[in-house]
PDB file of C-alpha atoms in Angstrom:
ATOM      1  CA  UNK A   1      -7.820 -40.413 143.972  1.00  0.00           C
ATOM      2  CA  UNK A   2      -7.296 -37.808 146.663  1.00  0.00           C
ATOM      3  CA  UNK A   3      -4.066 -35.837 147.002  1.00  0.00           C
ATOM      4  CA  UNK A   4      -3.404 -37.735 150.238  1.00  0.00           C
ATOM      5  CA  UNK A   5      -3.677 -41.074 148.417  1.00  0.00           C
ATOM      6  CA  UNK A   6      -1.459 -39.764 145.617  1.00  0.00           C
ATOM      7  CA  UNK A   7       1.117 -38.618 148.176  1.00  0.00           C
ATOM      8  CA  UNK A   8       1.029 -42.084 149.734  1.00  0.00           C
ATOM      9  CA  UNK A   9       1.708 -43.578 146.292  1.00  0.00           C
ATOM     10  CA  UNK A  10       4.618 -41.149 145.839  1.00  0.00           C
ATOM     11  CA  UNK A  11       5.972 -42.124 149.265  1.00  0.00           C
ATOM     12  CA  UNK A  12       5.841 -45.805 148.298  1.00  0.00           C
ATOM     13  CA  UNK A  13       7.806 -45.104 145.109  1.00  0.00           C
ATOM     14  CA  UNK A  14      10.417 -43.000 146.925  1.00  0.00           C
ATOM     15  CA  UNK A  15      10.655 -45.638 149.672  1.00  0.00           C
ATOM     16  CA  UNK A  16      11.157 -48.424 147.151  1.00  0.00           C
ATOM     17  CA  UNK A  17      13.947 -46.413 145.543  1.00  0.00           C
ATOM     18  CA  UNK A  18      15.570 -45.800 148.950  1.00  0.00           C
ATOM     19  CA  UNK A  19      15.520 -49.527 149.658  1.00  0.00           C
ATOM     20  CA  UNK A  20      16.470 -50.922 146.261  1.00  0.00           C
ATOM     21  CA  UNK A  21      18.370 -48.077 144.632  1.00  0.00           C
ATOM     22  CA  UNK A  22      16.623 -48.493 141.290  1.00  0.00           C
ATOM     23  CA  UNK A  23      15.588 -45.583 139.091  1.00  0.00           C
ATOM     24  CA  UNK A  24      11.977 -44.454 139.479  1.00  0.00           C
ATOM     25  CA  UNK A  25      11.341 -45.283 135.824  1.00  0.00           C
ATOM     26  CA  UNK A  26      12.425 -48.891 136.426  1.00  0.00           C
ATOM     27  CA  UNK A  27      10.321 -49.137 139.587  1.00  0.00           C
ATOM     28  CA  UNK A  28       7.270 -47.876 137.705  1.00  0.00           C
ATOM     29  CA  UNK A  29       7.886 -50.290 134.828  1.00  0.00           C
ATOM     30  CA  UNK A  30       8.291 -53.283 137.128  1.00  0.00           C
ATOM     31  CA  UNK A  31       5.250 -52.285 139.204  1.00  0.00           C
ATOM     32  CA  UNK A  32       3.081 -51.924 136.113  1.00  0.00           C
ATOM     33  CA  UNK A  33       4.080 -55.357 134.869  1.00  0.00           C
ATOM     34  CA  UNK A  34       3.821 -57.154 138.196  1.00  0.00           C
ATOM     35  CA  UNK A  35       0.858 -55.458 139.829  1.00  0.00           C
ATOM     36  CA  UNK A  36      -1.025 -53.550 137.149  1.00  0.00           C
ATOM     37  CA  UNK A  37       0.025 -50.433 139.075  1.00  0.00           C
ATOM     38  CA  UNK A  38      -1.040 -47.154 137.495  1.00  0.00           C
ATOM     39  CA  UNK A  39       0.372 -44.223 139.435  1.00  0.00           C
ATOM     40  CA  UNK A  40      -1.487 -40.990 139.892  1.00  0.00           C
ATOM     41  CA  UNK A  41       0.073 -38.167 137.859  1.00  0.00           C
ATOM     42  CA  UNK A  42       1.002 -36.284 141.036  1.00  0.00           C
ATOM     43  CA  UNK A  43       2.629 -39.376 142.573  1.00  0.00           C
ATOM     44  CA  UNK A  44       4.681 -39.982 139.461  1.00  0.00           C
ATOM     45  CA  UNK A  45       5.741 -36.329 139.131  1.00  0.00           C
ATOM     46  CA  UNK A  46       6.688 -36.119 142.817  1.00  0.00           C
ATOM     47  CA  UNK A  47       8.713 -39.347 142.710  1.00  0.00           C
ATOM     48  CA  UNK A  48      10.584 -38.179 139.624  1.00  0.00           C
ATOM     49  CA  UNK A  49      11.090 -34.768 141.283  1.00  0.00           C
ATOM     50  CA  UNK A  50      12.613 -36.359 144.374  1.00  0.00           C
ATOM     51  CA  UNK A  51      14.903 -38.419 142.160  1.00  0.00           C
ATOM     52  CA  UNK A  52      15.951 -35.395 140.080  1.00  0.00           C
ATOM     53  CA  UNK A  53      16.673 -33.182 143.104  1.00  0.00           C
ATOM     54  CA  UNK A  54      17.826 -35.865 145.550  1.00  0.00           C
ATOM     55  CA  UNK A  55      21.303 -34.412 146.107  1.00  0.00           C
ATOM     56  CA  UNK A  56      19.957 -30.974 147.041  1.00  0.00           C
ATOM     57  CA  UNK A  57      17.122 -32.503 149.101  1.00  0.00           C
ATOM     58  CA  UNK A  58      19.564 -34.696 151.013  1.00  0.00           C
ATOM     59  CA  UNK A  59      21.796 -31.704 151.752  1.00  0.00           C
ATOM     60  CA  UNK A  60      18.816 -29.842 153.217  1.00  0.00           C
ATOM     61  CA  UNK A  61      17.865 -32.875 155.313  1.00  0.00           C
ATOM     62  CA  UNK A  62      21.442 -33.282 156.562  1.00  0.00           C
ATOM     63  CA  UNK A  63      21.530 -29.623 157.552  1.00  0.00           C
ATOM     64  CA  UNK A  64      18.364 -29.959 159.631  1.00  0.00           C
ATOM     65  CA  UNK A  65      18.554 -33.312 161.397  1.00  0.00           C
ATOM     66  CA  UNK A  66      19.402 -33.273 165.061  1.00  0.00           C
ATOM     67  CA  UNK A  67      20.677 -36.124 167.169  1.00  0.00           C
ATOM     68  CA  UNK A  68      20.922 -38.641 164.360  1.00  0.00           C
ATOM     69  CA  UNK A  69      23.277 -39.148 161.444  1.00  0.00           C
ATOM     70  CA  UNK A  70      21.892 -39.144 157.916  1.00  0.00           C
ATOM     71  CA  UNK A  71      23.129 -42.665 157.221  1.00  0.00           C
ATOM     72  CA  UNK A  72      21.286 -44.024 160.275  1.00  0.00           C
ATOM     73  CA  UNK A  73      17.861 -42.674 159.317  1.00  0.00           C
ATOM     74  CA  UNK A  74      15.384 -45.464 158.636  1.00  0.00           C
ATOM     75  CA  UNK A  75      14.348 -45.878 155.001  1.00  0.00           C
ATOM     76  CA  UNK A  76      10.786 -44.885 155.952  1.00  0.00           C
ATOM     77  CA  UNK A  77      11.957 -41.689 157.633  1.00  0.00           C
ATOM     78  CA  UNK A  78      14.322 -40.893 154.773  1.00  0.00           C
ATOM     79  CA  UNK A  79      11.634 -41.407 152.127  1.00  0.00           C
ATOM     80  CA  UNK A  80       9.125 -39.267 154.037  1.00  0.00           C
ATOM     81  CA  UNK A  81      11.650 -36.486 154.578  1.00  0.00           C
ATOM     82  CA  UNK A  82      12.723 -36.570 150.929  1.00  0.00           C
ATOM     83  CA  UNK A  83       9.151 -36.325 149.680  1.00  0.00           C
ATOM     84  CA  UNK A  84       8.179 -33.534 152.087  1.00  0.00           C
ATOM     85  CA  UNK A  85      11.348 -31.522 151.461  1.00  0.00           C
ATOM     86  CA  UNK A  86      10.810 -31.916 147.716  1.00  0.00           C
ATOM     87  CA  UNK A  87       7.308 -30.472 148.081  1.00  0.00           C
ATOM     88  CA  UNK A  88       8.535 -27.653 150.320  1.00  0.00           C
ATOM     89  CA  UNK A  89      11.352 -26.607 147.999  1.00  0.00           C
ATOM     90  CA  UNK A  90      10.022 -27.368 144.540  1.00  0.00           C
ATOM     91  CA  UNK A  91       6.205 -27.417 144.590  1.00  0.00           C
ATOM     92  CA  UNK A  92       4.888 -23.938 145.322  1.00  0.00           C
ATOM     93  CA  UNK A  93       1.286 -25.139 145.060  1.00  0.00           C
ATOM     94  CA  UNK A  94       1.585 -26.994 148.387  1.00  0.00           C
ATOM     95  CA  UNK A  95       1.988 -25.001 151.602  1.00  0.00           C
ATOM     96  CA  UNK A  96       4.862 -26.207 153.781  1.00  0.00           C
ATOM     97  CA  UNK A  97       2.435 -26.831 156.634  1.00  0.00           C
ATOM     98  CA  UNK A  98       0.496 -29.290 154.468  1.00  0.00           C
ATOM     99  CA  UNK A  99       3.682 -31.130 153.460  1.00  0.00           C
ATOM    100  CA  UNK A 100       4.695 -31.382 157.116  1.00  0.00           C
ATOM    101  CA  UNK A 101       1.282 -32.582 158.271  1.00  0.00           C
ATOM    102  CA  UNK A 102       1.024 -35.198 155.527  1.00  0.00           C
ATOM    103  CA  UNK A 103       4.536 -36.534 156.233  1.00  0.00           C
ATOM    104  CA  UNK A 104       3.700 -36.812 159.940  1.00  0.00           C
ATOM    105  CA  UNK A 105       0.460 -38.680 159.178  1.00  0.00           C
ATOM    106  CA  UNK A 106       2.268 -41.103 156.856  1.00  0.00           C
ATOM    107  CA  UNK A 107       4.918 -41.611 159.552  1.00  0.00           C
ATOM    108  CA  UNK A 108       2.191 -42.616 162.001  1.00  0.00           C
ATOM    109  CA  UNK A 109       1.072 -45.291 159.539  1.00  0.00           C
ATOM    110  CA  UNK A 110       4.406 -46.551 158.199  1.00  0.00           C
ATOM    111  CA  UNK A 111       7.015 -45.561 160.769  1.00  0.00           C
ATOM    112  CA  UNK A 112       7.959 -46.412 164.311  1.00  0.00           C
ATOM    113  CA  UNK A 113       6.555 -44.726 167.394  1.00  0.00           C
ATOM    114  CA  UNK A 114       9.235 -42.009 167.432  1.00  0.00           C
ATOM    115  CA  UNK A 115       9.226 -41.250 163.699  1.00  0.00           C
ATOM    116  CA  UNK A 116       6.285 -38.847 163.534  1.00  0.00           C
ATOM    117  CA  UNK A 117       7.583 -36.373 166.163  1.00  0.00           C
ATOM    118  CA  UNK A 118      11.111 -36.586 164.745  1.00  0.00           C
ATOM    119  CA  UNK A 119       9.914 -35.915 161.194  1.00  0.00           C
ATOM    120  CA  UNK A 120       7.765 -33.043 162.457  1.00  0.00           C
ATOM    121  CA  UNK A 121      10.782 -31.439 164.130  1.00  0.00           C
ATOM    122  CA  UNK A 122      13.095 -31.835 161.143  1.00  0.00           C
ATOM    123  CA  UNK A 123      10.509 -30.481 158.720  1.00  0.00           C
ATOM    124  CA  UNK A 124       9.667 -27.551 160.999  1.00  0.00           C
ATOM    125  CA  UNK A 125      13.359 -26.658 160.942  1.00  0.00           C
ATOM    126  CA  UNK A 126      13.417 -26.956 157.135  1.00  0.00           C
ATOM    127  CA  UNK A 127      10.332 -24.744 156.855  1.00  0.00           C
ATOM    128  CA  UNK A 128      11.835 -22.098 159.099  1.00  0.00           C
ATOM    129  CA  UNK A 129      15.045 -22.018 157.050  1.00  0.00           C
ATOM    130  CA  UNK A 130      13.634 -22.454 153.547  1.00  0.00           C
ATOM    131  CA  UNK A 131      10.030 -21.239 153.583  1.00  0.00           C
ATOM    132  CA  UNK A 132      10.237 -17.768 155.154  1.00  0.00           C
ATOM    133  CA  UNK A 133       7.060 -16.565 153.437  1.00  0.00           C
ATOM    134  CA  UNK A 134       4.979 -19.392 154.908  1.00  0.00           C
ATOM    135  CA  UNK A 135       2.625 -18.113 157.630  1.00  0.00           C
ATOM    136  CA  UNK A 136       4.131 -18.840 161.032  1.00  0.00           C
ATOM    137  CA  UNK A 137       7.673 -19.145 159.633  1.00  0.00           C
ATOM    138  CA  UNK A 138       8.714 -15.527 159.309  1.00  0.00           C
TER     139      UNK A 138
END
C-alpha cells in the first residue's frame, strides 16, 4: 500500500469519527468485524494521533480559517484539515507541502467543488504560522 492509499484510509477513519463521534478504537473494531478491514500501520497511527491531539489541532484550525465558522465546516473538510494539521504539527517525517498537497487531492475526490482551494488556503496559513523551517514558509 502506498503512503497516499494509507493517508486515504486515515482520512476515512478520521471522517467516520467526525460523523459518528466514536473512538477510533471502536471504529477499527467495528470495521474489522463488518468488512474484514485491516488498516495500514500509518493510517492507524495517524487516526489515533488525530484523536489524541484533536483539541490542539482544532485550535490551530480555528485560528486559521477565514470566512467560515468552525462549526459550519463540512465533515469532509474538517477530517481533511485535522489529518493534514496532525501531520504538519506532529509528524516531522512528512514535509508540510506534502501534507497540503495530499489533503487538496483528497478534497478533489471527496469534497465539493470549493473544498480543495479552501483547504489549500487554510493549510498554507497553518504552514506559514507553524512550519517556519519548511522551504517557502520562512
